[in-house]
Coordinates of C-alpha atoms and ligand atoms in Angstrom, one line a residue:
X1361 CA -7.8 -8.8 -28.8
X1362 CA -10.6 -8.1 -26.2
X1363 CA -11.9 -11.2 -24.7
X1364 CA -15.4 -11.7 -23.4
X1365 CA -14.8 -10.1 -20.1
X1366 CA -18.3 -10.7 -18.8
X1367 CA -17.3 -14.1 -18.1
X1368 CA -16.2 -15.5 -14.4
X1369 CA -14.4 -18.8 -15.9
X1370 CA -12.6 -19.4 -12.0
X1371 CA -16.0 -19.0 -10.3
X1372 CA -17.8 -20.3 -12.9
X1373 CA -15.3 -23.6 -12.8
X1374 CA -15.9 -23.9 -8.7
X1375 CA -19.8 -23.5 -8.8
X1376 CA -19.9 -26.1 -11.2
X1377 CA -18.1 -28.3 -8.7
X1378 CA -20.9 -27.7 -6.1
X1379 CA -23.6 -28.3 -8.1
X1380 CA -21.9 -31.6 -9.4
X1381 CA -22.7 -32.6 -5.6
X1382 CA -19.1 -34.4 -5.6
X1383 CA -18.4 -36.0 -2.5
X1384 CA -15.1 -34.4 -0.9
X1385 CA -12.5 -37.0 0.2
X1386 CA -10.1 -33.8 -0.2
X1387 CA -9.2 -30.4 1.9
X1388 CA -10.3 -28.5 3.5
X1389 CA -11.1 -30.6 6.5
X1390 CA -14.2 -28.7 6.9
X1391 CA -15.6 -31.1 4.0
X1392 CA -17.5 -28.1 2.2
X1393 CA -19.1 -26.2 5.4
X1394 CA -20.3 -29.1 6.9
X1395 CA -17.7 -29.7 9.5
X1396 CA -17.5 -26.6 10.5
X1397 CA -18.2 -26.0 14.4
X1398 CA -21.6 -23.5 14.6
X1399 CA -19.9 -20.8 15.6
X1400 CA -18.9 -19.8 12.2
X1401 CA -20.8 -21.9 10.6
X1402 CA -23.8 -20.1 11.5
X1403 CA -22.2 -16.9 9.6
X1404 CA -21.4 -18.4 6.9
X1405 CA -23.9 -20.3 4.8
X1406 CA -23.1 -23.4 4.1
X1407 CA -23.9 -22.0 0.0
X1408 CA -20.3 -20.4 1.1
X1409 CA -18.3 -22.3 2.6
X1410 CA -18.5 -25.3 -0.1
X1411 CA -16.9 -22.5 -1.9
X1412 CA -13.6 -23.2 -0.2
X1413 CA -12.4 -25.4 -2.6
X1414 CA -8.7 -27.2 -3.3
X1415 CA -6.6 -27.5 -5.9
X1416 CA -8.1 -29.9 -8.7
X1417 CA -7.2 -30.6 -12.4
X1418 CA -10.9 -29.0 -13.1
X1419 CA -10.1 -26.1 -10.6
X1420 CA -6.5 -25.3 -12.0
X1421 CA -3.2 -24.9 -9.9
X1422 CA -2.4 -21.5 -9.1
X1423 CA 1.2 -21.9 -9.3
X1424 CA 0.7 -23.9 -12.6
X1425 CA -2.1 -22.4 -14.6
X1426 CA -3.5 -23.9 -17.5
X1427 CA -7.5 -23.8 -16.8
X1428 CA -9.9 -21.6 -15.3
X1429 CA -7.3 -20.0 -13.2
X1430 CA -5.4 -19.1 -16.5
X1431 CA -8.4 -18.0 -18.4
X1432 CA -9.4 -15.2 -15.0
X1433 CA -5.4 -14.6 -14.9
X1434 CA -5.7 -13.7 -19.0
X1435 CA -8.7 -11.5 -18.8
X1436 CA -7.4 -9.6 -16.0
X1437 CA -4.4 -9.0 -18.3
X1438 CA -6.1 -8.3 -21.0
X1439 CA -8.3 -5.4 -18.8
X1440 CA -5.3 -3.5 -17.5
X1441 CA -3.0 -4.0 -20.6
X1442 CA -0.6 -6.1 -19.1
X1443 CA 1.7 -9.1 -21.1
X1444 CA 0.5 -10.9 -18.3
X1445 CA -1.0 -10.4 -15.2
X1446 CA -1.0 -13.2 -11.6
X1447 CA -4.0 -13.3 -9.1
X1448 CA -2.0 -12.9 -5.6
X1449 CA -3.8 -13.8 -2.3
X1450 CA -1.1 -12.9 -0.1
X1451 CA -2.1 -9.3 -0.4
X1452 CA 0.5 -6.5 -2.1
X1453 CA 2.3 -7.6 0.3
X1454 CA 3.2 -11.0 -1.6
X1455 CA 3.0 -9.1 -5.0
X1456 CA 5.8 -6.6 -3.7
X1457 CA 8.0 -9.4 -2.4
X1458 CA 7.9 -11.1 -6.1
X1459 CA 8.4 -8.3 -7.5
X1460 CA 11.5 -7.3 -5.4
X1461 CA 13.1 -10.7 -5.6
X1462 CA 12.7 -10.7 -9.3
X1463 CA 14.5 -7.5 -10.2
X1464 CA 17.4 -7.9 -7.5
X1465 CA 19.7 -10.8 -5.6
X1466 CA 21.3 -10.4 -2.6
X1467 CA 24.2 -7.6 -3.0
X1468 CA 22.1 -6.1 -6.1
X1469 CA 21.2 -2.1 -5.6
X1470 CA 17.5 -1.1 -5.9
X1471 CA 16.6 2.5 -5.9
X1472 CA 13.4 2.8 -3.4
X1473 CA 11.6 5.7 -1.8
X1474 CA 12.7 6.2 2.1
X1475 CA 9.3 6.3 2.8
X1476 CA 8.7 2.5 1.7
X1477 CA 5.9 0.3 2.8
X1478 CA 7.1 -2.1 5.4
X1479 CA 6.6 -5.1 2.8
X1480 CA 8.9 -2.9 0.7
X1481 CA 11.5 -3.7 3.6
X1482 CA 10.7 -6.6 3.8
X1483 CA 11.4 -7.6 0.0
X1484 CA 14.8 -6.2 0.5
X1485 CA 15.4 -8.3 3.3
X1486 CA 14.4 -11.2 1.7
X1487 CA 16.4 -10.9 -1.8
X1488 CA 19.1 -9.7 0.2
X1489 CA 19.5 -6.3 -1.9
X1490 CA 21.3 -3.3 -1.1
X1491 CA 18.6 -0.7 -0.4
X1492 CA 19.6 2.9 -2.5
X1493 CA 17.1 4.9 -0.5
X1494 CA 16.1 8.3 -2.3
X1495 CA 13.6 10.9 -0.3
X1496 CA 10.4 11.8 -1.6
X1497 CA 9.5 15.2 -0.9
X1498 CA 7.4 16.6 2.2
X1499 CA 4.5 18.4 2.7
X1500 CA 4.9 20.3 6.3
X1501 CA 1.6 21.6 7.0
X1502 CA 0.3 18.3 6.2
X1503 CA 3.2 16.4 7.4
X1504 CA 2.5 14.1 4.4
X1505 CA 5.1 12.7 2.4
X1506 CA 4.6 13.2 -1.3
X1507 CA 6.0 11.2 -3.9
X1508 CA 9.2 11.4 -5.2
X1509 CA 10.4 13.8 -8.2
X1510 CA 11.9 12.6 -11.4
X1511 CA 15.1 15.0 -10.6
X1512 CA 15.4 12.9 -7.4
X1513 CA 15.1 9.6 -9.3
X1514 CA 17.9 10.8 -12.0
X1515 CA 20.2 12.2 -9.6
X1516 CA 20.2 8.6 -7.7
X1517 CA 20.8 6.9 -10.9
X1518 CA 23.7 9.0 -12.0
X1519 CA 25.3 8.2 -8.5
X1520 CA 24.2 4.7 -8.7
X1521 CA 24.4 3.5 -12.6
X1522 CA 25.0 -0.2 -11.4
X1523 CA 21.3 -0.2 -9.9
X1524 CA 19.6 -3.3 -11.1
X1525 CA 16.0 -1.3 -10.9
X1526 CA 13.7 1.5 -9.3
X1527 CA 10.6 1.0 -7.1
X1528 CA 7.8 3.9 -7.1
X1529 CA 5.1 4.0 -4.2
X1530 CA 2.3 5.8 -6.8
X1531 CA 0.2 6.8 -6.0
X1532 CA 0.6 7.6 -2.2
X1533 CA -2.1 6.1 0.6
X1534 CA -2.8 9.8 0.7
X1535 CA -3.5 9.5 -3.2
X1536 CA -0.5 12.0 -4.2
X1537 CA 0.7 10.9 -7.5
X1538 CA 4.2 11.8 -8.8
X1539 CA 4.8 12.1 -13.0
X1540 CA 5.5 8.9 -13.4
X1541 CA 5.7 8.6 -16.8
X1542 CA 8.6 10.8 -16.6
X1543 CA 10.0 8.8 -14.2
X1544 CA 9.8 6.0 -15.4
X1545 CA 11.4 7.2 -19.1
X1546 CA 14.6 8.0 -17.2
X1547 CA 14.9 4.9 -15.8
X1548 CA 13.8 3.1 -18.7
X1549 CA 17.0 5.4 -20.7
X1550 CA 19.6 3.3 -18.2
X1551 CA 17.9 0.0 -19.6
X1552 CA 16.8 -0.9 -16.2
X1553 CA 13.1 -2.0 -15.2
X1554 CA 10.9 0.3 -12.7
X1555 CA 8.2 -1.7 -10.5
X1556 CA 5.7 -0.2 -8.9
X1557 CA 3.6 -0.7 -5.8
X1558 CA 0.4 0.4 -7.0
X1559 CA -1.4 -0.5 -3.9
X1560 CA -3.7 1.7 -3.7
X1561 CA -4.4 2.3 -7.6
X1562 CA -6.4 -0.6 -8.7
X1563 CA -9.2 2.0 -9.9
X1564 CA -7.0 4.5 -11.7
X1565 CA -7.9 2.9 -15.0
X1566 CA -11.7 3.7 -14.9
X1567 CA -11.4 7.5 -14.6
X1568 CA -9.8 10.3 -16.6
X1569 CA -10.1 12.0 -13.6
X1570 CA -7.5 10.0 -11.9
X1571 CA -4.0 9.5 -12.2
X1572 CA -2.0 7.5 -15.0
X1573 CA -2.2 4.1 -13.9
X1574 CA 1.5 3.0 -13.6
X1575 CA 1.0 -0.2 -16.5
X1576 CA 0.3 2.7 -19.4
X1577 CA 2.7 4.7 -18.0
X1578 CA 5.1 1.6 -18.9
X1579 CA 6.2 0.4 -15.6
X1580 CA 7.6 -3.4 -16.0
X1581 CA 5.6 -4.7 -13.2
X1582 CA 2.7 -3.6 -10.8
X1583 CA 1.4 -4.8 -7.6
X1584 CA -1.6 -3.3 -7.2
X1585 CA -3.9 -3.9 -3.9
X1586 CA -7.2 -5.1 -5.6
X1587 CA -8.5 -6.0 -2.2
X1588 CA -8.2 -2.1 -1.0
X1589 CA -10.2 0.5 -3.0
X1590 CA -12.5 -2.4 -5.7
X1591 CA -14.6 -5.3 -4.9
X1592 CA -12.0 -8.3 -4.1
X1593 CA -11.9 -9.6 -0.9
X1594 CA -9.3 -9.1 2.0
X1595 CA -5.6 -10.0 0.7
X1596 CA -6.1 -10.4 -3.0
X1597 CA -4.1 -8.7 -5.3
X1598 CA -3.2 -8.1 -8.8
X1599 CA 0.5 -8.6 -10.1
X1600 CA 0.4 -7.5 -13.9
X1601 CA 3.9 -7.2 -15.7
X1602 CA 5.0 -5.9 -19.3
X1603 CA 7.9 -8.3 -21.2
X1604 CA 11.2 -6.9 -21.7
X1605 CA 13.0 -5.8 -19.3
X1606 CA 12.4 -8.3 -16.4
X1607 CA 12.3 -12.2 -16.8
X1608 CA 9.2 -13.3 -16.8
X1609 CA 9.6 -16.7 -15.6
X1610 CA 11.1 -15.5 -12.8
X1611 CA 8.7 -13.3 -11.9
X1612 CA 6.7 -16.3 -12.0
X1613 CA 8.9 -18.1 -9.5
X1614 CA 9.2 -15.5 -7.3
X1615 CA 5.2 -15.2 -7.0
X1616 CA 5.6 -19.4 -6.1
X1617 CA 8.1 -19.1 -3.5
X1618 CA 5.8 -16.4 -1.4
X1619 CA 2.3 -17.6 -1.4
X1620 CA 0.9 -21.0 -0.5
X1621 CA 0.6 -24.3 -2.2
X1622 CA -3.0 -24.0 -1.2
X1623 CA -4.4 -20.6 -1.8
X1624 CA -7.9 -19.8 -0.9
X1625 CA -10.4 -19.8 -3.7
X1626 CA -12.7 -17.8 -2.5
X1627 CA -10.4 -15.2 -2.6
X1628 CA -9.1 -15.9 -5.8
X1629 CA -12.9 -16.0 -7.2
X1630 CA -12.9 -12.5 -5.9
X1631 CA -10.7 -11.6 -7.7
X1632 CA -12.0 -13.1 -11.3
X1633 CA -15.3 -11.3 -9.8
X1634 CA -13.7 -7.8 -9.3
X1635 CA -12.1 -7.6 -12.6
X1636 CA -15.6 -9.0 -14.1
X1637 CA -17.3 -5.8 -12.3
X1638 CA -14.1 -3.5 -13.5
X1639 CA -14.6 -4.4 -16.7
X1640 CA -18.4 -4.1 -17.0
X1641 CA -19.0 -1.1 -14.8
X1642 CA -15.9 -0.1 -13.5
X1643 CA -16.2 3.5 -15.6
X1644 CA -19.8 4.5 -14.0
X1645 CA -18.8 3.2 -10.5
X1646 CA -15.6 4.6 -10.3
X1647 CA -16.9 8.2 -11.1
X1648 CA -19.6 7.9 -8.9
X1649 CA -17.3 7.7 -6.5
X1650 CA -14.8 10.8 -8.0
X1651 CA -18.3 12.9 -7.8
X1652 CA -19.2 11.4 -4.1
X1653 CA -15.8 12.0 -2.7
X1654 CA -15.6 15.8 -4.6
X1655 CA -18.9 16.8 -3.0
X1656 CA -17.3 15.3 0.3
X1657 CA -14.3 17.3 -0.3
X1658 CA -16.2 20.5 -1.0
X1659 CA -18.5 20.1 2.2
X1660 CA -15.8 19.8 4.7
X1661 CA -13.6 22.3 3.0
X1662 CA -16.5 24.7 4.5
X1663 CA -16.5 23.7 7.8
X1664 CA -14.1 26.1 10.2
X1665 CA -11.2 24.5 11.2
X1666 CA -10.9 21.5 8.8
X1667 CA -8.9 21.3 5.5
X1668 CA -9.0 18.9 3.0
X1669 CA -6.6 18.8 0.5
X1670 CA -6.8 18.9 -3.3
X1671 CA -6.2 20.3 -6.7
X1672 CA -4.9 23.0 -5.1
X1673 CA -1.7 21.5 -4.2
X1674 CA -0.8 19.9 -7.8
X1675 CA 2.3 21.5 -9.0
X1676 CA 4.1 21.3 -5.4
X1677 CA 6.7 19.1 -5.3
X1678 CA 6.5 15.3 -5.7
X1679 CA 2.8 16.4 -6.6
X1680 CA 1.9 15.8 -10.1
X1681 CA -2.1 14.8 -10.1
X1682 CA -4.1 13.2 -7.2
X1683 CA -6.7 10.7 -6.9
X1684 CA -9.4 12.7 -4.7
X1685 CA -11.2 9.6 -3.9
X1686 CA -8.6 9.7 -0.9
X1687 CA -10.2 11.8 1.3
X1688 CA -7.3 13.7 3.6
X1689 CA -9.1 15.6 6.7
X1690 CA -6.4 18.0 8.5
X1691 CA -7.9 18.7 11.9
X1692 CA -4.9 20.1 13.9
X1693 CA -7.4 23.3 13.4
X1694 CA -9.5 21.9 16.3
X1695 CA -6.8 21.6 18.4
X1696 CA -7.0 17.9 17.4
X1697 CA -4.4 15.1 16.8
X1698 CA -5.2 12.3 14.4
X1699 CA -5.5 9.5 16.6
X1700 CA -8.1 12.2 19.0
X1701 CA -10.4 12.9 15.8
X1702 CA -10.6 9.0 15.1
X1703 CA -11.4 7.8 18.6
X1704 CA -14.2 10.6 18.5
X1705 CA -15.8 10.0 15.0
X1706 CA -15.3 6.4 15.9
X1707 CA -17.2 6.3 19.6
X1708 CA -19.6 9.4 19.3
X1709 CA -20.9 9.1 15.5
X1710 CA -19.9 5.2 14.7
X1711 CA -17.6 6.8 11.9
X1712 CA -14.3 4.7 11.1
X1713 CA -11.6 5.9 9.4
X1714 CA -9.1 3.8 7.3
X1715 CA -6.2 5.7 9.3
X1716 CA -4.5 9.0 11.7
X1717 CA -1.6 10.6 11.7
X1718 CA -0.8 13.3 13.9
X1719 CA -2.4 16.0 11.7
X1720 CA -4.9 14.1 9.3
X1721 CA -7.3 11.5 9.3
X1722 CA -8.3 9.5 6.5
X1723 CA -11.7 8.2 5.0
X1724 CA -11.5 6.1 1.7
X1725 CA -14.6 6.5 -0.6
X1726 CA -15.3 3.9 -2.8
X1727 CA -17.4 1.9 -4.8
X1728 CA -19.2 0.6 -2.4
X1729 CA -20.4 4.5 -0.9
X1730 CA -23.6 6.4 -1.4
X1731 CA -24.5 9.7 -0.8
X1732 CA -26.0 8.3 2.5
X1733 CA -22.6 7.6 3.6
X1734 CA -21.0 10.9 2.2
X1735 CA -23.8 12.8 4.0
X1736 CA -23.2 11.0 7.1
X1737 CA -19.7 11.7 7.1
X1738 CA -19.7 15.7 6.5
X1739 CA -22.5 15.9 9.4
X1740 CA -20.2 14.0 11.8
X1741 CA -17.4 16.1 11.0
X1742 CA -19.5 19.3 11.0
X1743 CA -20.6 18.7 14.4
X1744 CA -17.0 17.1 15.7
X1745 CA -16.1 20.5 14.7
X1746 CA -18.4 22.3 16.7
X1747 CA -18.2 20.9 20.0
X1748 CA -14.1 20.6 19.4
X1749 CA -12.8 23.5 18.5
X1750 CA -9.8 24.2 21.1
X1751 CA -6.4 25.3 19.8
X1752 CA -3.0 23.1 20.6
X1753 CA 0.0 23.9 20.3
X1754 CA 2.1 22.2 17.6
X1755 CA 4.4 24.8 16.7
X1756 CA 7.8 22.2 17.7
X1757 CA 6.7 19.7 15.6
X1758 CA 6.2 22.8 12.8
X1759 CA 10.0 23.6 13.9
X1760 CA 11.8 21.1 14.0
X1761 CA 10.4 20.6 10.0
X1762 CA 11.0 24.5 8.8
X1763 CA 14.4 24.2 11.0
X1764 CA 16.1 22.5 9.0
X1765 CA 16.3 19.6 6.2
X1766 CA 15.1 15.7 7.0
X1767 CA 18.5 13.9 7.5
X1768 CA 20.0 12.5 4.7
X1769 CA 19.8 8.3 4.7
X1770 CA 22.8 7.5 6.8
X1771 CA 25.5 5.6 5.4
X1772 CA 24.6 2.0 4.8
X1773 CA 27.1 -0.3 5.7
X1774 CA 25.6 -4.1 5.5
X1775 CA 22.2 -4.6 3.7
X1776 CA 19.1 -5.2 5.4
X1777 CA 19.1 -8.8 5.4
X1778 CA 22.7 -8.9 7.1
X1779 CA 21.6 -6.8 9.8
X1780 CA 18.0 -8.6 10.5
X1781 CA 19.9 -12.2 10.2
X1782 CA 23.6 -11.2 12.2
X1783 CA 23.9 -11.0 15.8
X1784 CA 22.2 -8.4 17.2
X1785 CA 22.1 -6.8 21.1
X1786 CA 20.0 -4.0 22.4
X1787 CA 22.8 -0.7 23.8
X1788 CA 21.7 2.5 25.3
X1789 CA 20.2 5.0 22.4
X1790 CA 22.6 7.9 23.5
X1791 CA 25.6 5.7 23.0
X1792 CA 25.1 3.9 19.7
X1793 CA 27.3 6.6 17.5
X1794 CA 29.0 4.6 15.1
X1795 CA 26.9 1.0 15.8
X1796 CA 25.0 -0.3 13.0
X1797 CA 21.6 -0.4 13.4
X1798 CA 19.3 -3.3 13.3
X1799 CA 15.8 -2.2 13.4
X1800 CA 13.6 0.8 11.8
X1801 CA 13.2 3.9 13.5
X1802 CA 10.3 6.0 11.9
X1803 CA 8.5 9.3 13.2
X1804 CA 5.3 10.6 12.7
X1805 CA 4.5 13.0 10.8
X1806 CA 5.7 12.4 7.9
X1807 CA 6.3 8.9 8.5
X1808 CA 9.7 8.6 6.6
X1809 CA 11.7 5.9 8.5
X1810 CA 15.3 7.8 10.1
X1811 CA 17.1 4.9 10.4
X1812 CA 16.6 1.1 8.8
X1813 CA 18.2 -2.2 8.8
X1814 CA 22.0 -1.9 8.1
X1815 CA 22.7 1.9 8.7
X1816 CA 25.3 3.4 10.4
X1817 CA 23.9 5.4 13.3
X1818 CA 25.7 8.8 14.1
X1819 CA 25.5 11.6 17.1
X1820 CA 23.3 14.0 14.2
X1821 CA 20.6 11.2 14.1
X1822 CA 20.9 10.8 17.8
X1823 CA 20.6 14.2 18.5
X1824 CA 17.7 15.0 15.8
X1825 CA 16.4 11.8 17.5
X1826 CA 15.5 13.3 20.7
X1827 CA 14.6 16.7 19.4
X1828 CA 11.7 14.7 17.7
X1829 CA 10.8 13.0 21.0
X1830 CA 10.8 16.1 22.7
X1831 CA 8.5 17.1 20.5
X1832 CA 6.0 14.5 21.4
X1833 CA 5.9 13.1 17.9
X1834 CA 5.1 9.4 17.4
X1835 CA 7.7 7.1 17.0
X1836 CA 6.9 3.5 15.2
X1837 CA 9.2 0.4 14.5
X1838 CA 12.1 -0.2 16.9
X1839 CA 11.5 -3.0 19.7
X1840 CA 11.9 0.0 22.5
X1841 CA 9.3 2.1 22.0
X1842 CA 10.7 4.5 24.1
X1843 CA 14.0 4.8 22.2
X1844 CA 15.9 4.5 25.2
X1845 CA 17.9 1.3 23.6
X1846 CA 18.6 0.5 20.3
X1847 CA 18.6 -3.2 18.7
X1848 CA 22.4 -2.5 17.0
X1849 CA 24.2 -5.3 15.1
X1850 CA 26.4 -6.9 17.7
Ligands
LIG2359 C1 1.8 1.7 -0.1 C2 1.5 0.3 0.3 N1 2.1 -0.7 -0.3 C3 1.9 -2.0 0.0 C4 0.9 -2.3 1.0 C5 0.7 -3.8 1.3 O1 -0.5 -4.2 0.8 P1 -1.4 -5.4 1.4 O2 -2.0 -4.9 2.7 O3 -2.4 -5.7 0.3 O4 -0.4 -6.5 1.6 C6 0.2 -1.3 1.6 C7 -0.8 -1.6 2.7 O5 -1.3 -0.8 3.3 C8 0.5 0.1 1.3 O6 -0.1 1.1 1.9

């Protein structure tokens, strides 16, 4: 049944408080905006900040709802097609946590892609599950990591039968989306549930022209990053889940044990507000920004020495459809790394980008864009690319890729959790053959960790190690930047 999704019942529930003129003998200390020192204060209109409400009987309990919180948690289900669906204000990042630690314990496998999200890692750790890492695959002019295959995701679960569940990055932060439908139909053949981290899909329900959003593709449970690419604010999310193959109560308690007893309501009015807009205009706003970011797409694509992917590269591996709204700008034609293009566009044409690697940089377009801003962008870039065009050399990092394979996962030997939580002892890199590592050890491009938490460490990683130093390429995660020691389990 459709419910009336013009309504705002959380927001509507908290301005009715305010206007009640209630007199607060209850958090936050700030009593409603009007304790709060100037210096914010003046920012924030006191209008707002008597919005920062507590938990109430006629506000609702997140952790218990039965009210208004309920009634915004309901419509949001009943939007994206979900059994049931959770407002999260701990970002995806408390969405992918709950949804680890419902589908596995500690011991339990879980088949994840190598090139997880850190709060993927850091679900592991926490449940105490025994990471089954599978690759996706790699695009090596872009130095992108695609998604992962369904022949990748079958092979692990034939070698891996007792998995308790898969976990799907779809689509990418790049917006590379795998077939997950197929995916998901193998997994769902060994009777086990596949969760997604939809971060950076919250849209893909308002456009045809966007990849299958993972909840009708029948994934069990999404996390999906509301706060990113639609209107909520900073750290809310949407946890939406389908009955059957998980427990949903457990679910429920996960979500509990990782978010506060107090969450902010502001942010969870956001929310309700978001999926009010979603559901009233999300179709016209969300293919205004398809046609804004195609037009981008199509302007820099003429501009010598940048390249912007798109449908051009469906069909490749790990590349089944693509959400062109994520706007990939390859500018190792100028001569250009990344991190060089961004400091640029940031400090000579106030541009910022939501990221760089060392071959791309990345601009989000969104509801909130214009043509002003599209315009603004392709000009920067046009001229960037004028007054930039130099050549550099990248050809080791090209190597090193076309040389041969990305290493296998090495073997794991204790799960993450036993390696974060044992004694651990920084040794010399070059001498840690056969330790047990205790960190993660990532490169850039294409950002798909080489060692994590719990893995043996052997002379090949060592060696392809430095090779990748040599190289120049950047290195994320472990304590010593340099790589000259390694934290190993003691
Ligand atoms: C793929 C992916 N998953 C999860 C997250 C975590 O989301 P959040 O920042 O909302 O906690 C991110 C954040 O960038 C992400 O890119």
């Amino acid at each position: 049944m459709m419910l009336d999704q013009t309504q705002v019942p959380l927001l509507a529930a908290m301005k009715k408080y305010v206007h009640d003129d209630v007199i607060p003998f209850h958090t936050p200390g700030h009593k409603m905006g009007k304790g709060m020192h100037r210096v914010l204060g003046d920012l924030m209109p006191l209008q707002t900040l008597a919005l920062d409400l507590a938990l109430m009987a006629e506000l609702d309990d997140l952790h218990e709802p039965h009210g208004p919180i309920k009634a915004a948690q309901d419509l949001a289900a009943d939007l994206y097609g979900a059994d049931h669906s959770y407002l999260v204000v701990n970002g995806t990042t408390g969405g992918i946590y709950a949804m680890i630690l419902t589908i596995a314990g500690p011991g339990d496998k879980i088949i994840v892609p190598r090139n997880a999200h850190r709060s993927i890692i850091g679900g592991i750790i926490l449940s105490g599950a025994i990471p089954v890492f599978i690759q996706p695959e790699v695009d090596n002019d872009l130095g992108l990591a695609m998604g992962v295959t369904p022949e990748t995701v079958s092979a692990a679960l034939k070698q891996h039968p007792d998995a308790k569940g898969v976990l799907i990055i779809n689509p990418t932060y790049y917006g590379v989306a795998t077939n997950l439908k197929e995916i998901i139909d193998i997994v769902h053949a060994c009777n086990i549930p596949v969760v997604v981290d939809e971060a950076h899909g919250p849209h893909l329900k308002f456009s045809d022209r966007l990849p299958i959003q993972a909840l009708d593709a029948g994934a069990d449970i999404v996390a999906q990053s509301t706060h990113k690419i639609i209107g909520a604010l900073t750290q809310c999310s949407l946890v939406h889940c389908r009955e059957g193959r998980i427990r949903v109560p457990r679910l429920k308690a996960m979500l509990q044990l990782v978010q506060s007893t107090s969450p902010n309501y502001i942010l969870m009015a956001s929310l309700d507000v978001a999926r009010m807009q979603m559901a009233t205009q999300g179709r016209e706003l969300i293919e205004k920004a398809v046609d804004l970011a195609n037009k981008a797409r199509q302007e820099i694509n003429k501009i010598p020495g940048l390249y912007c992917f798109g449908e051009e590269k469906l069909g490749n591996p790990g590349v089944c459809s693509m959400d062109p709204t994520k706007v990939t700008v390859t500018v190792k034609g100028l001569g250009l790394k990344g991190a060089e293009a961004e400091r640029i566009l940031r400090h000579q044409y106030k541009i910022q980008v939501e990221l760089s690697d060392v071959y791309n940089i990345l601009f989000l377009i969104t509801l909130g864009d214009s043509e002003r801003e599209v315009d603004a962008l392709v000009a920067a870039l046009r001229d960037m690319a004028a007054t930039h065009h130099g050549t550099r050399d990248f050809s080791a990092i090209r190597e090193i890729y076309t040389a041969g394979k990305y290493p296998e996962p090495p073997e794991q030997v204790i799960s993450p959790r036993d390696a974060l939580f044992g004694n651990t002892c920084m040794v010399p890199f070059t001498d840690a053959a056969g330790m047990i590592c205790a960190e993660i050890v990532t490169f850039y491009p294409p950002g798909i960790p080489i060692l994590c938490p719990g893995e043996r460490i052997t002379q090949e990683i060592i060696d392809y190690c430095h090779a990748l130093q040599n190289a120049d390429m950047h290195i994320s995660g472990p304590e010593d930047y340099l790589l000259k020691t390694i934290k190993v389990v003691d």
